[in-house]
PDB file of C-alpha atoms and ligand atoms in Angstrom:
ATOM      1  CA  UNK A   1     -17.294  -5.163 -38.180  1.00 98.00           C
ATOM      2  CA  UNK A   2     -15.854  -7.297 -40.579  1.00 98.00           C
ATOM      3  CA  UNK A   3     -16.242 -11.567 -41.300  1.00 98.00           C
ATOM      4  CA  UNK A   4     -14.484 -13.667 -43.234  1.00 98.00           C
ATOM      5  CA  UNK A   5     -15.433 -16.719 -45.043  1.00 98.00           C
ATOM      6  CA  UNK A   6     -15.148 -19.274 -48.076  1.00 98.00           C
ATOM      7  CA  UNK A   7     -15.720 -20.156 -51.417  1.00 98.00           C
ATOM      8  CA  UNK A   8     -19.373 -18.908 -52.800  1.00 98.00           C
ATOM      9  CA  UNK A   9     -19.348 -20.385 -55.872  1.00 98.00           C
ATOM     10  CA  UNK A  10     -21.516 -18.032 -57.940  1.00 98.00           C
ATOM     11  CA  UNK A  11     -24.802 -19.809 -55.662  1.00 98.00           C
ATOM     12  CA  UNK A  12     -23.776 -22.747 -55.183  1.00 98.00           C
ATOM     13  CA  UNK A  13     -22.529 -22.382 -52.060  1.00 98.00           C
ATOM     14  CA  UNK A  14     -23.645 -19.269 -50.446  1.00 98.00           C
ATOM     15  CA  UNK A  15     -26.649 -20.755 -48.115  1.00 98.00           C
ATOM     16  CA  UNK A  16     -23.723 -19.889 -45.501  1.00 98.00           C
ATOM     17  CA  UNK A  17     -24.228 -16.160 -45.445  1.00 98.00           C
ATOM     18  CA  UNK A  18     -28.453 -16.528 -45.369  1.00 98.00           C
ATOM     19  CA  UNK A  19     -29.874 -14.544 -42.521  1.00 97.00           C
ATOM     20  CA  UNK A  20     -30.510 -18.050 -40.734  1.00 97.00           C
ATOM     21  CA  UNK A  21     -26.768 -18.989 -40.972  1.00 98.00           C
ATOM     22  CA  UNK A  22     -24.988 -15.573 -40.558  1.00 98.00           C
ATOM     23  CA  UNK A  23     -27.679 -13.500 -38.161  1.00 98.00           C
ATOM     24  CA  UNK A  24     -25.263 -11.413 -36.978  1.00 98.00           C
ATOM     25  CA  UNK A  25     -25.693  -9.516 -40.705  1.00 98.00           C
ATOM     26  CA  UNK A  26     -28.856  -7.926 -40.008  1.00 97.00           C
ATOM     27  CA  UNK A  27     -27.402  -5.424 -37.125  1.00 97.00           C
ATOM     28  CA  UNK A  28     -24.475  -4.687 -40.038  1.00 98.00           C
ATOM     29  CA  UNK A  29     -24.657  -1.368 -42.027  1.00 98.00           C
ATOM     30  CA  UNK A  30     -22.902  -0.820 -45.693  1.00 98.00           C
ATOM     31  CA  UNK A  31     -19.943   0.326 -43.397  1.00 98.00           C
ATOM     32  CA  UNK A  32     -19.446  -3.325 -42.735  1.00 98.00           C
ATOM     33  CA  UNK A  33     -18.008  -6.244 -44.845  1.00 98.00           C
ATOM     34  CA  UNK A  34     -18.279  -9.507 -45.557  1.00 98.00           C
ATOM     35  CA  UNK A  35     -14.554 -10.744 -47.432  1.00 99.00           C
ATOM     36  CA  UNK A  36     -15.146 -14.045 -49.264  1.00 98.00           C
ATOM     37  CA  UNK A  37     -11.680 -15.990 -49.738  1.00 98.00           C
ATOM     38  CA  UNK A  38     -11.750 -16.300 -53.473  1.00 98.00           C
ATOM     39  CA  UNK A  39     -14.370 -18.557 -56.033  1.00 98.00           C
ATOM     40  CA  UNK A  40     -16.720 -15.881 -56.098  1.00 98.00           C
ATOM     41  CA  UNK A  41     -17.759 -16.919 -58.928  1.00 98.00           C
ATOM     42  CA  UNK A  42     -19.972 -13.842 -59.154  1.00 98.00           C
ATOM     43  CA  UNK A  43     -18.168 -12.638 -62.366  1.00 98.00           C
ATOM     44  CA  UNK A  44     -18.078 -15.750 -64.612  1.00 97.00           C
ATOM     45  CA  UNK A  45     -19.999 -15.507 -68.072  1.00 97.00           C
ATOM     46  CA  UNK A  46     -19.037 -11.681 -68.077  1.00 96.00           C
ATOM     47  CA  UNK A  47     -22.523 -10.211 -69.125  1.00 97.00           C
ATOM     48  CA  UNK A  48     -26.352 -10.098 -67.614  1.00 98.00           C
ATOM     49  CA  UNK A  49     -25.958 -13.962 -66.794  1.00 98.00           C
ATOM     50  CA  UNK A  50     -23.739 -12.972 -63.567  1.00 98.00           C
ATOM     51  CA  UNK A  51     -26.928 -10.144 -62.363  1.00 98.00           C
ATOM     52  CA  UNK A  52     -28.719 -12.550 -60.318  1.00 98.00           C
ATOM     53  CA  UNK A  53     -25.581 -13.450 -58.174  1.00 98.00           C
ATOM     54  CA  UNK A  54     -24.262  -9.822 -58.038  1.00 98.00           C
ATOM     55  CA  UNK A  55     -27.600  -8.460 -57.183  1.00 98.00           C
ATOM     56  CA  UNK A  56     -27.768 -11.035 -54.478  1.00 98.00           C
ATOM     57  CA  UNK A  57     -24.437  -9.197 -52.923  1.00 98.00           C
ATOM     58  CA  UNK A  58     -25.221  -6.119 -53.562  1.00 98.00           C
ATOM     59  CA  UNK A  59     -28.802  -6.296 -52.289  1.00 98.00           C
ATOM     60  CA  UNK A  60     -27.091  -7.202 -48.424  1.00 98.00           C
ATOM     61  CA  UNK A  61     -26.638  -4.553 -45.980  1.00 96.00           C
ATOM     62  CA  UNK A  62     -23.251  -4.541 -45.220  1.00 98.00           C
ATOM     63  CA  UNK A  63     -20.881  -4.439 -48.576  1.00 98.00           C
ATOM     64  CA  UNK A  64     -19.133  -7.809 -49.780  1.00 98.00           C
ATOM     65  CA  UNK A  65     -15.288  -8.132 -50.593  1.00 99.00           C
ATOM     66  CA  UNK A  66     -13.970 -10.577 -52.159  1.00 99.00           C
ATOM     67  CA  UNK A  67     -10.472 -11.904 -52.783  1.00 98.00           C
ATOM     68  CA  UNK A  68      -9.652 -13.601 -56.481  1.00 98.00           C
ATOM     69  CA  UNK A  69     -10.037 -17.340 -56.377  1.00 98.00           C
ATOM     70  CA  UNK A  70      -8.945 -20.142 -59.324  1.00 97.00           C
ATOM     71  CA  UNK A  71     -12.469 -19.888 -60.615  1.00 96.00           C
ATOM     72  CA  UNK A  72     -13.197 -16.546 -61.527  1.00 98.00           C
ATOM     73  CA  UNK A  73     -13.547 -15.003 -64.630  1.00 98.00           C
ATOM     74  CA  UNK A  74      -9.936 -12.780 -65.006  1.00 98.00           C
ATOM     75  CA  UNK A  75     -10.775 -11.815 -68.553  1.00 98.00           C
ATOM     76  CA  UNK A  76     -14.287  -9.832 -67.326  1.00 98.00           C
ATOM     77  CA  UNK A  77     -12.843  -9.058 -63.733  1.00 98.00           C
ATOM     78  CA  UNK A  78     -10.025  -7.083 -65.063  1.00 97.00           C
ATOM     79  CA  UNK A  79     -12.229  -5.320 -67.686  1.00 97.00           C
ATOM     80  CA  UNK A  80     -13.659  -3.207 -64.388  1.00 97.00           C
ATOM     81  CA  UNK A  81     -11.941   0.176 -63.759  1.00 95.00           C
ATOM     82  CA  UNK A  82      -9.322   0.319 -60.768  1.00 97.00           C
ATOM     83  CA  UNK A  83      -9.665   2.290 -57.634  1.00 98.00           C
ATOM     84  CA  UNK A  84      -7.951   3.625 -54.622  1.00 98.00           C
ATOM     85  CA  UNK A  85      -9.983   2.169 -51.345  1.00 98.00           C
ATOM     86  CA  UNK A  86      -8.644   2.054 -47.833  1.00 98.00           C
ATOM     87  CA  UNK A  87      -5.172   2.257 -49.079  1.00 98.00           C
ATOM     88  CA  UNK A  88      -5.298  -0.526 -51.503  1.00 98.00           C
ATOM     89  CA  UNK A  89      -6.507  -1.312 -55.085  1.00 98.00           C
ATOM     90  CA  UNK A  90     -10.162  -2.741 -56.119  1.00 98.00           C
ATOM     91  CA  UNK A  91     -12.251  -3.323 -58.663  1.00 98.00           C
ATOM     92  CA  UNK A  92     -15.541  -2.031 -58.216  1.00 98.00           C
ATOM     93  CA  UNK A  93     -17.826  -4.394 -59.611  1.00 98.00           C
ATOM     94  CA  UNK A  94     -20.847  -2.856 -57.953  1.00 98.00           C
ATOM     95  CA  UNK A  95     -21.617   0.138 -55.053  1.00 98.00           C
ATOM     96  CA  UNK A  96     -20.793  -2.292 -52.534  1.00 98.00           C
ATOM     97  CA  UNK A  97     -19.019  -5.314 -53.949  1.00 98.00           C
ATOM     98  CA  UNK A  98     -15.424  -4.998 -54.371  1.00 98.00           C
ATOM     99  CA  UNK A  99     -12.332  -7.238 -55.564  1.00 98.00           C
ATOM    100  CA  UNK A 100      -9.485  -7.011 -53.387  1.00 99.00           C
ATOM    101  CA  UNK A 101      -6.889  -6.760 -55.763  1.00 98.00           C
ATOM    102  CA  UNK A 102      -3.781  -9.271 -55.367  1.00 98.00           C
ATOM    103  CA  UNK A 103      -0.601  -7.925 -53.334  1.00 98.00           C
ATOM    104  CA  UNK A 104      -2.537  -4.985 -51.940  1.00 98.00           C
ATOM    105  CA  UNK A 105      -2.659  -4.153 -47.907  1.00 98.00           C
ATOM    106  CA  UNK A 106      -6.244  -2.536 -46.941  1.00 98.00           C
ATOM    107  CA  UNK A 107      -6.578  -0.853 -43.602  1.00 98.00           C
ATOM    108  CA  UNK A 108     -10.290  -1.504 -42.357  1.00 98.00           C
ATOM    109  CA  UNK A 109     -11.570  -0.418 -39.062  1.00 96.00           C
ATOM    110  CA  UNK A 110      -7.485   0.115 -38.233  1.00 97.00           C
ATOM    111  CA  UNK A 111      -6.736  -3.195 -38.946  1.00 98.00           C
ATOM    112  CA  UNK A 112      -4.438  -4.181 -41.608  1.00 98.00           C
ATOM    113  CA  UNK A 113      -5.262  -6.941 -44.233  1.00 98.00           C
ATOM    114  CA  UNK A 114      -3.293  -8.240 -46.970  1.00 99.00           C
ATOM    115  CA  UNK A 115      -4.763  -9.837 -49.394  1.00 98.00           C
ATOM    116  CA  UNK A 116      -3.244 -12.422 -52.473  1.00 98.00           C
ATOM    117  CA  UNK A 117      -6.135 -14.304 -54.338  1.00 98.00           C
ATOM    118  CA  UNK A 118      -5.464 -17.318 -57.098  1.00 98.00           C
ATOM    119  CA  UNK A 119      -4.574 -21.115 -56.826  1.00 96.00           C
ATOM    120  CA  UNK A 120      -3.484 -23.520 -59.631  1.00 93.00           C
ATOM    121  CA  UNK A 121      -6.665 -25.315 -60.705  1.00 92.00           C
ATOM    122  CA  UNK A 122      -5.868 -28.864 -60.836  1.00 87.00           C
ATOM    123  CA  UNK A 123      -8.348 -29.600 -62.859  1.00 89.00           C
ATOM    124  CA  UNK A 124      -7.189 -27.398 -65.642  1.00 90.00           C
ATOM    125  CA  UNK A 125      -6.230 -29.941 -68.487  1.00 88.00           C
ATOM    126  CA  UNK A 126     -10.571 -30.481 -68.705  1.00 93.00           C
ATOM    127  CA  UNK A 127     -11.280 -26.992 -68.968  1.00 95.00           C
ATOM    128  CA  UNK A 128     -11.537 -24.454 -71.635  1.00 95.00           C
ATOM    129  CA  UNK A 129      -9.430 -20.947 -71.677  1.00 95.00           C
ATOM    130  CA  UNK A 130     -11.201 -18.192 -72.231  1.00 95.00           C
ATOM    131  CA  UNK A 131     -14.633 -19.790 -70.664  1.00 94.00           C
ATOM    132  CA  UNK A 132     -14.186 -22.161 -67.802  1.00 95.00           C
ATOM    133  CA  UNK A 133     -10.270 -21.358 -66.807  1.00 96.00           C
ATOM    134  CA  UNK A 134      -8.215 -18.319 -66.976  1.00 96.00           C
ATOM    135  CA  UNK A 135      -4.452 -18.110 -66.469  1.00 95.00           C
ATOM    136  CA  UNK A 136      -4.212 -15.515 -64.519  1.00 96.00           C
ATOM    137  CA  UNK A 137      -5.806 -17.695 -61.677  1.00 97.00           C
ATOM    138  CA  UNK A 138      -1.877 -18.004 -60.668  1.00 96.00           C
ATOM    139  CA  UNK A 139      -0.905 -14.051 -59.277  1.00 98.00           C
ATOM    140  CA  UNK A 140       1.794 -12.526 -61.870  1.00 97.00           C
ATOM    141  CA  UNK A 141       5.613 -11.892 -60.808  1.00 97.00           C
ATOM    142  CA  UNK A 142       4.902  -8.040 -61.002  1.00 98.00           C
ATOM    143  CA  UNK A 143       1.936  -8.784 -58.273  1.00 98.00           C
ATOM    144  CA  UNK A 144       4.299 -10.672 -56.022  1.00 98.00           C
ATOM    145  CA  UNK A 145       6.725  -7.757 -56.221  1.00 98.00           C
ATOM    146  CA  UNK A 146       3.877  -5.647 -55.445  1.00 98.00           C
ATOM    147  CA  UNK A 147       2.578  -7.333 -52.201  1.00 98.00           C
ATOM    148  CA  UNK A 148       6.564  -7.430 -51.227  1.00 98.00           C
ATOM    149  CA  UNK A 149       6.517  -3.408 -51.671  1.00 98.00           C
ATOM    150  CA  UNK A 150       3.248  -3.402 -49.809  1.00 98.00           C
ATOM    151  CA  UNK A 151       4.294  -5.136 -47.068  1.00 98.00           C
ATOM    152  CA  UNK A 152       7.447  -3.361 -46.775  1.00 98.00           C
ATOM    153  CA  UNK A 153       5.476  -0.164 -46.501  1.00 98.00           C
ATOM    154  CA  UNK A 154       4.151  -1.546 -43.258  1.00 98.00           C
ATOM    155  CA  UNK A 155       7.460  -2.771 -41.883  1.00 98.00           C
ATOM    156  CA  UNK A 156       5.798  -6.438 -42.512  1.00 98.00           C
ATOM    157  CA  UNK A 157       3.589  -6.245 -39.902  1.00 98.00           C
ATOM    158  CA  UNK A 158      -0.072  -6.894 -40.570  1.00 98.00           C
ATOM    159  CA  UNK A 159      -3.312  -7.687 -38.141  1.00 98.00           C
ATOM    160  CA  UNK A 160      -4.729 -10.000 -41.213  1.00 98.00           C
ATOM    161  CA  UNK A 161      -3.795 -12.204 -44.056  1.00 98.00           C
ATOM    162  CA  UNK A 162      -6.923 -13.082 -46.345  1.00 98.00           C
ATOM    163  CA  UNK A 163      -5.828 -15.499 -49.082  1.00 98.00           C
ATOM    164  CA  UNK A 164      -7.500 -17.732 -51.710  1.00 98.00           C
ATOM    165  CA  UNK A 165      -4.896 -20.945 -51.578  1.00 97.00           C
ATOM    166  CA  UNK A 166      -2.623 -22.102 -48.728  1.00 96.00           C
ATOM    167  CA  UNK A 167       1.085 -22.468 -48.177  1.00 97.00           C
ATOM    168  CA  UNK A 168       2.411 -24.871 -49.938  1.00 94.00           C
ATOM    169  CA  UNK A 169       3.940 -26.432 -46.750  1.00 93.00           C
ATOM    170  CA  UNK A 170       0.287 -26.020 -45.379  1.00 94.00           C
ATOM    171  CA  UNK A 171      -1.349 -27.610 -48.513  1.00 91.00           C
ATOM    172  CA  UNK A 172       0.853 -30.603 -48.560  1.00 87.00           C
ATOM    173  CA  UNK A 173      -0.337 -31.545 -44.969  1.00 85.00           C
ATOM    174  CA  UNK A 174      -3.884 -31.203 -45.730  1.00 82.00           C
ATOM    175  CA  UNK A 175      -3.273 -33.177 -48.982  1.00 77.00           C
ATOM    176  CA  UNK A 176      -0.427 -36.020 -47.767  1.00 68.00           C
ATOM    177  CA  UNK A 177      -3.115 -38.830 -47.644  1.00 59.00           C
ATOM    178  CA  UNK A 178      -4.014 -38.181 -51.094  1.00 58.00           C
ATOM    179  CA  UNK A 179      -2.421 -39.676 -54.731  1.00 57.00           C
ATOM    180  CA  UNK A 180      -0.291 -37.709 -56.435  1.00 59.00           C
ATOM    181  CA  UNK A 181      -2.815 -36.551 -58.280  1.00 56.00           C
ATOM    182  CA  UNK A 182      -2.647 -33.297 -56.045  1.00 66.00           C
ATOM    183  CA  UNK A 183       1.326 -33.366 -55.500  1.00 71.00           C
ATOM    184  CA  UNK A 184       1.467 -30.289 -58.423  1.00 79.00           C
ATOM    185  CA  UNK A 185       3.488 -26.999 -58.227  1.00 86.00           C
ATOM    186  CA  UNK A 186       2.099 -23.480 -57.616  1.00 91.00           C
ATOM    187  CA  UNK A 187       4.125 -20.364 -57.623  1.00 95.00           C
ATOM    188  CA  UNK A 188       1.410 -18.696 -55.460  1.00 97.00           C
ATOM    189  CA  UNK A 189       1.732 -21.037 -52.644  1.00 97.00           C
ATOM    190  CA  UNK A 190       5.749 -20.838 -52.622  1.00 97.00           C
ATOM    191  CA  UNK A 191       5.075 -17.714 -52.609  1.00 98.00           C
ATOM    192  CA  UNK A 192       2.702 -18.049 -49.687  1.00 98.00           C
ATOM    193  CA  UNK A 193       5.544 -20.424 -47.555  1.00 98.00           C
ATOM    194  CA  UNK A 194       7.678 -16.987 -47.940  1.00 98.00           C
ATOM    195  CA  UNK A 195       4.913 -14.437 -46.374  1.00 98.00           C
ATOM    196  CA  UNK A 196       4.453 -17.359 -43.580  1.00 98.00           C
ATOM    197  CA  UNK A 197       8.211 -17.079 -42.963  1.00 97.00           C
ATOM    198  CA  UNK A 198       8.991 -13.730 -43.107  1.00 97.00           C
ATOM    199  CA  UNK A 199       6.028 -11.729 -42.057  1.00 98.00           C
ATOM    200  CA  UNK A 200       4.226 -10.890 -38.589  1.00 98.00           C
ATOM    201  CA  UNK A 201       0.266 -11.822 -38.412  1.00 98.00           C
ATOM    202  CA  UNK A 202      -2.055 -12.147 -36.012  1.00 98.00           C
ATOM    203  CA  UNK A 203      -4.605 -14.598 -37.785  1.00 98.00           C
ATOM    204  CA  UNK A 204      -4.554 -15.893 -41.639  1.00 98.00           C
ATOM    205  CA  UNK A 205      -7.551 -17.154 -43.527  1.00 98.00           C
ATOM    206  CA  UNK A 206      -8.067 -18.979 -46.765  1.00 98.00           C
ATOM    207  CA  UNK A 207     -10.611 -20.749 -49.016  1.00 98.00           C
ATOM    208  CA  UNK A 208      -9.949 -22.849 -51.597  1.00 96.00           C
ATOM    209  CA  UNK A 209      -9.689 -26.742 -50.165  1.00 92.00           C
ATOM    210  CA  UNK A 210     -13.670 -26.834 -49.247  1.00 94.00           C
ATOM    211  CA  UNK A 211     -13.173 -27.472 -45.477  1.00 94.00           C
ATOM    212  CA  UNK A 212     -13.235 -26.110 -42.186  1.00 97.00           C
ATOM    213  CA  UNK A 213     -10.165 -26.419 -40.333  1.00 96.00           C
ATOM    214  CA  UNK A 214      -7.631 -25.048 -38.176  1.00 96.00           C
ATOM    215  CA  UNK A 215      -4.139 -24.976 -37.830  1.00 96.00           C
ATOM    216  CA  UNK A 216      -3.213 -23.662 -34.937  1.00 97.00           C
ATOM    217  CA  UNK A 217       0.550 -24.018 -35.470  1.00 96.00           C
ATOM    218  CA  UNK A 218       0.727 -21.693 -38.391  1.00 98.00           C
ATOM    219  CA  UNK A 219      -2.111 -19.110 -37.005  1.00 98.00           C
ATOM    220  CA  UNK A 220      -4.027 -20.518 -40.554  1.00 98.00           C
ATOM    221  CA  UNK A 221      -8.264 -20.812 -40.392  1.00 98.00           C
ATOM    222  CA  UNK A 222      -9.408 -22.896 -43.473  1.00 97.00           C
ATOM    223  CA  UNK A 223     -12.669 -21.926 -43.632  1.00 98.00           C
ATOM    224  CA  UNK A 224     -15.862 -23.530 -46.107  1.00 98.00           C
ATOM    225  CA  UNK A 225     -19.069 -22.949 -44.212  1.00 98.00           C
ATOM    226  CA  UNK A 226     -17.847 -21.312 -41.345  1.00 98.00           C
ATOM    227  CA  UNK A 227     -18.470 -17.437 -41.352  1.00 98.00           C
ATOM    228  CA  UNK A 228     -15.895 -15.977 -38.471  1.00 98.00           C
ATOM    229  CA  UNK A 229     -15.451 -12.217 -37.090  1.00 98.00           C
ATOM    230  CA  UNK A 230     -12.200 -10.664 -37.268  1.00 97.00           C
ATOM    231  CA  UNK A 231     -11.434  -9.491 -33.734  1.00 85.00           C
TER     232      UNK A 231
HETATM  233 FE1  FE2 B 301     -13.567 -23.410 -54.695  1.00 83.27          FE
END
């Protein structure tokens, strides 16, 4: 089985996926996953501050993937060694906690995901590089090409779509009431308006915007809280 929710925030926000608010996990085995859409958080000072969190994961019975959000540490993250797992890349931070690498299609229980982490932070300007904001929070032109290849590879069809941000097209609904403030660019989510136009899906999911909704016109779950099963 495999369920699919939001942000964790290191623990800020993970009192979603205790045994009181996602029972279903005790029946799962290590054979079963839990994909979190990016803000893990769980790799974020880079050394034995970040145990506690990953030993909270990796303590679970099924095994936890998670996609790359805006606030992750890329520096650390990309200091763990590459691997080959149900047709895609990962990092392995930990026996069963994995990164879903950016552009990369996994087939799980013969269902195929694609997955493409990272947002713009709009906060940015009061952060620091190198400790509380990394650049490659925004997916590189070489990953882009790489999910393009990936998809290709699967004649564009896919069951899944797990992603960190939204559309931009999406975005801009969710955010039209607001100032301008949040009327910034992101070449992830043009990027994003392309996969929406040009590829099949059954369902997509993504983090990022801290709420729960739906948009049943573009087949889009945002999720926060909610922990959902895929099929
Ligand atoms: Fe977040």
């Amino acid at each position: 089985m495999i369920f699919v929710t939001g942000d964790t925030h290191r623990l800020m926000d993970v009192k979603k996926i205790d045994i009181e608010h996602f029972p279903e996990q005790k029946l799962l085995t290590r054979n079963d996953y839990l994909i979190i859409a990016g803000d893990f958080g769980g790799i974020w000072t880079g050394d034995e501050q970040d145990d506690d969190v990953l030993d909270m994961h990796e303590s679970r019975n099924y095994t936890t993937l998670f996609v790359g959000g805006n606030h992750e540490n890329y520096a650390a993250l990309n200091s763990y060694p590459v691997e080959e797992w149900n047709g895609g890349k990962v990092h392995k931070i930990r026996d069963h906690v994995l990164h879903l690498m950016n552009g990369q299609v996994f087939t799980i229980d013969d269902l195929r995901i694609f997955i493409m982490g990272g947002a713009t932070s709009v906060d940015k300007i009061w952060r620091e590089e190198g400790v509380s904001w990394w650049p490659e929070e925004e997916p590189s032109e070489d990953e882009f090409k790489e999910a393009f290849d990936n998809l290709a590879a699967v004649q564009n069809n896919i069951n899944y779509i797990i992603t960190h941000t939204l559309p931009e097209k999406v975005r801009n609904k969710v955010f039209s009431v607001y100032s301008d403030f949040l009327n910034y660019d992101s070449g992830v989510e043009k990027f994003l308006n392309l996969i929406m136009e040009n590829i099949y899906y059954e369902k997509w999911y993504a983090g990022h915007i801290h709420i729960d909704r739906e948009f049943p016109e573009y087949k889009i779950r945002v999720l926060y809280n909610g922990v959902v099963k895929l099929k």
